[in-house]
Each structure stands twice: as C-alpha cells, then as structure tokens.
Amino acid sequence: MALPILPAGRLISLEGIDGSGKSSLAQFLARELAQLEYPIVLTREPGATPLGQQIRKVLQERPCPVYPEAEFLLFAADRAQHMAQIVEPALHKGTIVLSDRMADSSRAYQGFGRGLDEQFIAQVNAWAMKQRTPDLTIYIQVDYETAAQRIAKRNEQRTSFEQEEAGFFKRIINGFNILFKDRSNVLILDGNQPFE
C-alpha cells in the first residue's frame, strides 16, 4: 500500500555574521509563524541535537586547538546529524523548519574566512544535507563595526568565533555577499537598522 502524499514542508535558513541579529530574528519569526498557526520548528547549527550540543561546545569553547579543516568537518558532522534527526522528519510532516545557520555559514566562515577550498565545502555540505537546499535564505547584511558593538553590549563571555579579529569577519561578510549576489532564493535584510 502506498503512503499518502504529505504536504511539503519548507526549509528557511537565516545567515549572517555573529552580532547581525540573526538569532533574534529567528526567534521572532518562529513566534509570529506559531501565532498564525503554522507548524514550525525552530532549530540551529550547530547544537540542535545531542551530538550537535557536544560539537557546539568544542567549537565555541576550544578546549584544545582546532585546525580549520577539523573545524569544518565538525560543522559538517553536526549538519548531517541535524538533517537526519530534525530537519528531514519535520519537512516530511509538512512543517516549516526555521534554522539559525546552515550550509552557507560554512562556505562563508570556513571557506572565505579560513581560506579552505570553498568548492570542497559546498560538495561536503550537499552530501551532508542529502542534496537539500533551503527554500528561502534570509541574509542579515551588517557591517563589522555594528556587529562588534552588539556583541560587546551583550556583556557575555565571547565564543571563540566572537573573539576573532576584524579581518576574519570582513572576509566572511565579503563571502556572504559573493555567495548571495545572484541567488533568487535569498532575501537580504539591512542588519544595520534597529531590530524593530
């Protein structure tokens, strides 16, 4: 007996550098969609699964040195687990999956930021995500100075990424701008504006 065809879910990713307002916007959108009674799952990379939580801790706290190649492969491991355990089951049920970061972050951070082979990163991402790409990517475009001021205002212990130098983030911003320049499924928001 054939399984019934379920309504297709939608995959929406939010991208931007640290301090862009991406996580705040993800939480806001999830609340708004839930109030409109859309089925919604808010998730993130890395750290949405138990395995991902362990990977996130290593990546953000750096208890030992992590080389760029290993850094990317840790993100890829999290991404594969995330897709299999959370994203695909939710999409199959017809749910909107709203993910705070996905594959484009690795292309920008480890590709442009760390100088790794961006095409190799894209191939591994495609494999980890089983060739699935977001239906929509919301990119919050912000300058480094604004993002750095927001991170400082949080008055929290900074992650290993938030402690990187300005040049690293400027390479990432350039990378995001190149990646999203001609993509039809990307909505670019001005992240220098107040959240409201």
PDB file of C-alpha atoms in Angstrom:
ATOM      1  CA  MET A   1       0.000   0.000   0.000  1.00  0.00           C
ATOM      2  CA  ALA A   2       1.373   3.422  -0.980  1.00  0.00           C
ATOM      3  CA  LEU A   3       1.949   6.017   1.697  1.00  0.00           C
ATOM      4  CA  PRO A   4      -0.205   9.153   1.442  1.00  0.00           C
ATOM      5  CA  ILE A   5       1.493  12.162  -0.070  1.00  0.00           C
ATOM      6  CA  LEU A   6       2.124  14.661   2.688  1.00  0.00           C
ATOM      7  CA  PRO A   7       2.234  18.412   2.145  1.00  0.00           C
ATOM      8  CA  ALA A   8       5.786  19.537   1.596  1.00  0.00           C
ATOM      9  CA  GLY A   9       7.433  21.408   4.402  1.00  0.00           C
ATOM     10  CA  ARG A  10       9.541  24.488   3.874  1.00  0.00           C
ATOM     11  CA  LEU A  11      13.150  24.984   4.895  1.00  0.00           C
ATOM     12  CA  ILE A  12      14.186  28.536   5.775  1.00  0.00           C
ATOM     13  CA  SER A  13      17.724  29.381   6.853  1.00  0.00           C
ATOM     14  CA  LEU A  14      18.937  32.582   8.478  1.00  0.00           C
ATOM     15  CA  GLU A  15      22.503  33.668   7.809  1.00  0.00           C
ATOM     16  CA  GLY A  16      24.799  36.473   8.873  1.00  0.00           C
ATOM     17  CA  ILE A  17      27.898  37.141  10.913  1.00  0.00           C
ATOM     18  CA  ASP A  18      27.952  36.962  14.702  1.00  0.00           C
ATOM     19  CA  GLY A  19      26.137  40.018  16.055  1.00  0.00           C
ATOM     20  CA  SER A  20      23.994  40.510  12.951  1.00  0.00           C
ATOM     21  CA  GLY A  21      20.704  39.915  14.792  1.00  0.00           C
ATOM     22  CA  LYS A  22      20.135  36.567  13.119  1.00  0.00           C
ATOM     23  CA  SER A  23      19.213  34.597  16.253  1.00  0.00           C
ATOM     24  CA  SER A  24      16.859  37.331  17.492  1.00  0.00           C
ATOM     25  CA  LEU A  25      15.116  37.410  14.112  1.00  0.00           C
ATOM     26  CA  ALA A  26      14.825  33.597  14.061  1.00  0.00           C
ATOM     27  CA  GLN A  27      13.090  33.617  17.453  1.00  0.00           C
ATOM     28  CA  PHE A  28      10.808  36.480  16.405  1.00  0.00           C
ATOM     29  CA  LEU A  29       9.801  34.761  13.144  1.00  0.00           C
ATOM     30  CA  ALA A  30       9.142  31.472  14.946  1.00  0.00           C
ATOM     31  CA  ARG A  31       6.794  33.236  17.410  1.00  0.00           C
ATOM     32  CA  GLU A  32       4.982  35.085  14.623  1.00  0.00           C
ATOM     33  CA  LEU A  33       4.505  31.962  12.497  1.00  0.00           C
ATOM     34  CA  ALA A  34       3.306  29.967  15.514  1.00  0.00           C
ATOM     35  CA  GLN A  35       0.730  32.681  16.324  1.00  0.00           C
ATOM     36  CA  LEU A  36      -0.519  32.362  12.743  1.00  0.00           C
ATOM     37  CA  GLU A  37      -0.861  28.622  13.486  1.00  0.00           C
ATOM     38  CA  TYR A  38       1.767  27.457  11.030  1.00  0.00           C
ATOM     39  CA  PRO A  39       3.530  24.257  12.081  1.00  0.00           C
ATOM     40  CA  ILE A  40       7.032  25.462  12.913  1.00  0.00           C
ATOM     41  CA  VAL A  41      10.302  24.028  14.176  1.00  0.00           C
ATOM     42  CA  LEU A  42      12.996  26.487  15.271  1.00  0.00           C
ATOM     43  CA  THR A  43      16.425  24.912  15.139  1.00  0.00           C
ATOM     44  CA  ARG A  44      20.085  25.880  14.806  1.00  0.00           C
ATOM     45  CA  GLU A  45      23.504  24.832  13.636  1.00  0.00           C
ATOM     46  CA  PRO A  46      25.487  23.698  15.427  1.00  0.00           C
ATOM     47  CA  GLY A  47      23.821  22.282  18.501  1.00  0.00           C
ATOM     48  CA  ALA A  48      20.251  21.218  17.732  1.00  0.00           C
ATOM     49  CA  THR A  49      20.828  17.529  18.522  1.00  0.00           C
ATOM     50  CA  PRO A  50      22.554  15.853  21.482  1.00  0.00           C
ATOM     51  CA  LEU A  51      25.573  15.149  19.263  1.00  0.00           C
ATOM     52  CA  GLY A  52      25.427  18.707  17.975  1.00  0.00           C
ATOM     53  CA  GLN A  53      25.463  20.099  21.521  1.00  0.00           C
ATOM     54  CA  GLN A  54      28.774  18.359  22.158  1.00  0.00           C
ATOM     55  CA  ILE A  55      30.178  19.603  18.843  1.00  0.00           C
ATOM     56  CA  ARG A  56      28.976  23.147  19.595  1.00  0.00           C
ATOM     57  CA  LYS A  57      30.743  23.093  22.949  1.00  0.00           C
ATOM     58  CA  VAL A  58      34.046  22.068  21.345  1.00  0.00           C
ATOM     59  CA  LEU A  59      33.711  24.683  18.594  1.00  0.00           C
ATOM     60  CA  GLN A  60      32.756  27.562  20.865  1.00  0.00           C
ATOM     61  CA  GLU A  61      34.948  26.844  23.889  1.00  0.00           C
ATOM     62  CA  ARG A  62      38.026  25.349  22.141  1.00  0.00           C
ATOM     63  CA  PRO A  63      39.349  23.173  24.997  1.00  0.00           C
ATOM     64  CA  CYS A  64      42.168  22.275  22.599  1.00  0.00           C
ATOM     65  CA  PRO A  65      43.411  23.720  19.287  1.00  0.00           C
ATOM     66  CA  VAL A  66      41.093  23.025  16.342  1.00  0.00           C
ATOM     67  CA  TYR A  67      42.596  23.317  12.867  1.00  0.00           C
ATOM     68  CA  PRO A  68      40.458  24.871  10.095  1.00  0.00           C
ATOM     69  CA  GLU A  69      39.950  21.537   8.290  1.00  0.00           C
ATOM     70  CA  ALA A  70      38.817  19.862  11.523  1.00  0.00           C
ATOM     71  CA  GLU A  71      36.595  22.854  12.309  1.00  0.00           C
ATOM     72  CA  PHE A  72      34.744  22.469   9.019  1.00  0.00           C
ATOM     73  CA  LEU A  73      34.383  18.697   9.405  1.00  0.00           C
ATOM     74  CA  LEU A  74      32.907  19.173  12.886  1.00  0.00           C
ATOM     75  CA  PHE A  75      30.331  21.532  11.390  1.00  0.00           C
ATOM     76  CA  ALA A  76      29.656  19.003   8.617  1.00  0.00           C
ATOM     77  CA  ALA A  77      29.128  16.213  11.177  1.00  0.00           C
ATOM     78  CA  ASP A  78      26.659  18.404  13.056  1.00  0.00           C
ATOM     79  CA  ARG A  79      24.906  19.272   9.778  1.00  0.00           C
ATOM     80  CA  ALA A  80      24.484  15.620   8.755  1.00  0.00           C
ATOM     81  CA  GLN A  81      23.049  14.717  12.170  1.00  0.00           C
ATOM     82  CA  HIS A  82      20.811  17.799  12.125  1.00  0.00           C
ATOM     83  CA  MET A  83      19.365  16.930   8.720  1.00  0.00           C
ATOM     84  CA  ALA A  84      18.688  13.290   9.599  1.00  0.00           C
ATOM     85  CA  GLN A  85      17.362  13.795  13.119  1.00  0.00           C
ATOM     86  CA  ILE A  86      15.443  17.093  12.925  1.00  0.00           C
ATOM     87  CA  VAL A  87      15.123  18.719   9.506  1.00  0.00           C
ATOM     88  CA  GLU A  88      14.047  15.846   7.261  1.00  0.00           C
ATOM     89  CA  PRO A  89      11.419  14.393   9.667  1.00  0.00           C
ATOM     90  CA  ALA A  90       9.894  17.853  10.171  1.00  0.00           C
ATOM     91  CA  LEU A  91       9.802  18.618   6.436  1.00  0.00           C
ATOM     92  CA  HIS A  92       8.190  15.244   5.775  1.00  0.00           C
ATOM     93  CA  LYS A  93       5.377  16.220   8.169  1.00  0.00           C
ATOM     94  CA  GLY A  94       4.790  19.475   6.282  1.00  0.00           C
ATOM     95  CA  THR A  95       6.403  21.666   8.923  1.00  0.00           C
ATOM     96  CA  ILE A  96       8.226  24.944   8.346  1.00  0.00           C
ATOM     97  CA  VAL A  97      11.796  24.472   9.546  1.00  0.00           C
ATOM     98  CA  LEU A  98      13.474  27.722  10.537  1.00  0.00           C
ATOM     99  CA  SER A  99      17.205  27.174  11.009  1.00  0.00           C
ATOM    100  CA  ASP A 100      19.595  29.644  12.615  1.00  0.00           C
ATOM    101  CA  ARG A 101      22.558  28.940  10.268  1.00  0.00           C
ATOM    102  CA  MET A 102      23.057  26.179   7.726  1.00  0.00           C
ATOM    103  CA  ALA A 103      25.496  25.246   4.967  1.00  0.00           C
ATOM    104  CA  ASP A 104      26.122  28.793   3.720  1.00  0.00           C
ATOM    105  CA  SER A 105      27.728  29.633   7.068  1.00  0.00           C
ATOM    106  CA  SER A 106      30.447  27.041   6.466  1.00  0.00           C
ATOM    107  CA  ARG A 107      31.033  28.339   2.957  1.00  0.00           C
ATOM    108  CA  ALA A 108      31.458  31.868   4.349  1.00  0.00           C
ATOM    109  CA  TYR A 109      33.250  31.129   7.655  1.00  0.00           C
ATOM    110  CA  GLN A 110      35.499  28.216   6.759  1.00  0.00           C
ATOM    111  CA  GLY A 111      35.731  28.953   3.031  1.00  0.00           C
ATOM    112  CA  PHE A 112      36.181  32.708   2.824  1.00  0.00           C
ATOM    113  CA  GLY A 113      37.074  33.291   6.483  1.00  0.00           C
ATOM    114  CA  ARG A 114      39.575  30.456   6.998  1.00  0.00           C
ATOM    115  CA  GLY A 115      40.680  30.104   3.388  1.00  0.00           C
ATOM    116  CA  LEU A 116      39.608  26.494   2.865  1.00  0.00           C
ATOM    117  CA  ASP A 117      38.541  25.193  -0.555  1.00  0.00           C
ATOM    118  CA  GLU A 118      35.038  26.633  -0.939  1.00  0.00           C
ATOM    119  CA  GLN A 119      34.026  24.138  -3.652  1.00  0.00           C
ATOM    120  CA  PHE A 120      35.028  21.200  -1.451  1.00  0.00           C
ATOM    121  CA  ILE A 121      32.983  22.696   1.390  1.00  0.00           C
ATOM    122  CA  ALA A 122      29.998  23.016  -0.959  1.00  0.00           C
ATOM    123  CA  GLN A 123      30.324  19.350  -2.024  1.00  0.00           C
ATOM    124  CA  VAL A 124      30.528  18.050   1.550  1.00  0.00           C
ATOM    125  CA  ASN A 125      27.605  20.268   2.575  1.00  0.00           C
ATOM    126  CA  ALA A 126      25.493  18.896  -0.279  1.00  0.00           C
ATOM    127  CA  TRP A 127      26.314  15.345   0.802  1.00  0.00           C
ATOM    128  CA  ALA A 128      25.598  16.065   4.483  1.00  0.00           C
ATOM    129  CA  MET A 129      22.273  17.710   3.564  1.00  0.00           C
ATOM    130  CA  LYS A 130      21.339  14.941   1.093  1.00  0.00           C
ATOM    131  CA  GLN A 131      21.264  17.494  -1.744  1.00  0.00           C
ATOM    132  CA  ARG A 132      18.561  19.538   0.035  1.00  0.00           C
ATOM    133  CA  THR A 133      18.895  23.313  -0.059  1.00  0.00           C
ATOM    134  CA  PRO A 134      16.809  25.942   1.754  1.00  0.00           C
ATOM    135  CA  ASP A 135      13.652  27.099   0.030  1.00  0.00           C
ATOM    136  CA  LEU A 136      14.470  30.564   1.364  1.00  0.00           C
ATOM    137  CA  THR A 137      17.574  32.048   2.946  1.00  0.00           C
ATOM    138  CA  ILE A 138      17.272  35.270   4.919  1.00  0.00           C
ATOM    139  CA  TYR A 139      20.636  37.017   4.982  1.00  0.00           C
ATOM    140  CA  ILE A 140      21.091  39.783   7.522  1.00  0.00           C
ATOM    141  CA  GLN A 141      23.733  42.022   6.000  1.00  0.00           C
ATOM    142  CA  VAL A 142      25.569  44.080   8.604  1.00  0.00           C
ATOM    143  CA  ASP A 143      28.907  45.854   8.801  1.00  0.00           C
ATOM    144  CA  TYR A 144      31.557  44.514  11.144  1.00  0.00           C
ATOM    145  CA  GLU A 145      31.614  47.560  13.440  1.00  0.00           C
ATOM    146  CA  THR A 146      27.872  47.394  14.152  1.00  0.00           C
ATOM    147  CA  ALA A 147      28.036  43.645  14.834  1.00  0.00           C
ATOM    148  CA  ALA A 148      31.055  44.054  17.137  1.00  0.00           C
ATOM    149  CA  GLN A 149      29.262  46.755  19.151  1.00  0.00           C
ATOM    150  CA  ARG A 150      26.245  44.479  19.608  1.00  0.00           C
ATOM    151  CA  ILE A 151      28.427  41.606  20.812  1.00  0.00           C
ATOM    152  CA  ALA A 152      30.148  43.928  23.308  1.00  0.00           C
ATOM    153  CA  LYS A 153      26.761  45.177  24.630  1.00  0.00           C
ATOM    154  CA  ARG A 154      25.686  41.609  25.447  1.00  0.00           C
ATOM    155  CA  ASN A 155      28.242  41.635  28.256  1.00  0.00           C
ATOM    156  CA  GLU A 156      28.598  37.838  27.992  1.00  0.00           C
ATOM    157  CA  GLN A 157      31.623  35.597  27.664  1.00  0.00           C
ATOM    158  CA  ARG A 158      32.549  35.583  23.997  1.00  0.00           C
ATOM    159  CA  THR A 159      32.700  32.407  21.944  1.00  0.00           C
ATOM    160  CA  SER A 160      35.892  31.512  20.096  1.00  0.00           C
ATOM    161  CA  PHE A 161      34.369  32.940  16.910  1.00  0.00           C
ATOM    162  CA  GLU A 162      33.349  36.219  18.548  1.00  0.00           C
ATOM    163  CA  GLN A 163      36.979  36.661  19.650  1.00  0.00           C
ATOM    164  CA  GLU A 164      38.298  36.586  16.066  1.00  0.00           C
ATOM    165  CA  GLU A 165      39.902  39.692  14.561  1.00  0.00           C
ATOM    166  CA  ALA A 166      38.097  42.190  12.333  1.00  0.00           C
ATOM    167  CA  GLY A 167      39.786  40.891   9.164  1.00  0.00           C
ATOM    168  CA  PHE A 168      38.250  37.441   9.673  1.00  0.00           C
ATOM    169  CA  PHE A 169      34.724  38.872   9.812  1.00  0.00           C
ATOM    170  CA  LYS A 170      35.330  41.202   6.886  1.00  0.00           C
ATOM    171  CA  ARG A 171      36.354  38.181   4.772  1.00  0.00           C
ATOM    172  CA  ILE A 172      33.172  36.413   5.879  1.00  0.00           C
ATOM    173  CA  ILE A 173      30.992  39.417   5.012  1.00  0.00           C
ATOM    174  CA  ASN A 174      32.633  39.517   1.572  1.00  0.00           C
ATOM    175  CA  GLY A 175      31.997  35.782   1.238  1.00  0.00           C
ATOM    176  CA  PHE A 176      28.308  36.055   2.096  1.00  0.00           C
ATOM    177  CA  ASN A 177      27.934  38.935  -0.364  1.00  0.00           C
ATOM    178  CA  ILE A 178      29.539  36.856  -3.135  1.00  0.00           C
ATOM    179  CA  LEU A 179      27.505  33.738  -2.300  1.00  0.00           C
ATOM    180  CA  PHE A 180      24.184  35.585  -2.248  1.00  0.00           C
ATOM    181  CA  LYS A 181      24.783  38.052  -5.087  1.00  0.00           C
ATOM    182  CA  ASP A 182      22.753  36.241  -7.757  1.00  0.00           C
ATOM    183  CA  ARG A 183      20.694  33.724  -5.774  1.00  0.00           C
ATOM    184  CA  SER A 184      16.959  34.001  -6.347  1.00  0.00           C
ATOM    185  CA  ASN A 185      16.030  32.288  -3.063  1.00  0.00           C
ATOM    186  CA  VAL A 186      17.783  34.852  -0.836  1.00  0.00           C
ATOM    187  CA  LEU A 187      16.118  37.749   0.968  1.00  0.00           C
ATOM    188  CA  ILE A 188      18.714  40.330   2.047  1.00  0.00           C
ATOM    189  CA  LEU A 189      17.843  42.492   5.057  1.00  0.00           C
ATOM    190  CA  ASP A 190      19.700  45.575   6.258  1.00  0.00           C
ATOM    191  CA  GLY A 191      21.023  44.432   9.619  1.00  0.00           C
ATOM    192  CA  ASN A 192      22.432  47.865  10.464  1.00  0.00           C
ATOM    193  CA  GLN A 193      18.891  49.043  11.181  1.00  0.00           C
ATOM    194  CA  PRO A 194      17.348  48.692  14.661  1.00  0.00           C
ATOM    195  CA  PHE A 195      15.649  45.321  15.165  1.00  0.00           C
ATOM    196  CA  GLU A 196      12.133  46.797  15.088  1.00  0.00           C
TER     197      GLU A 196
END
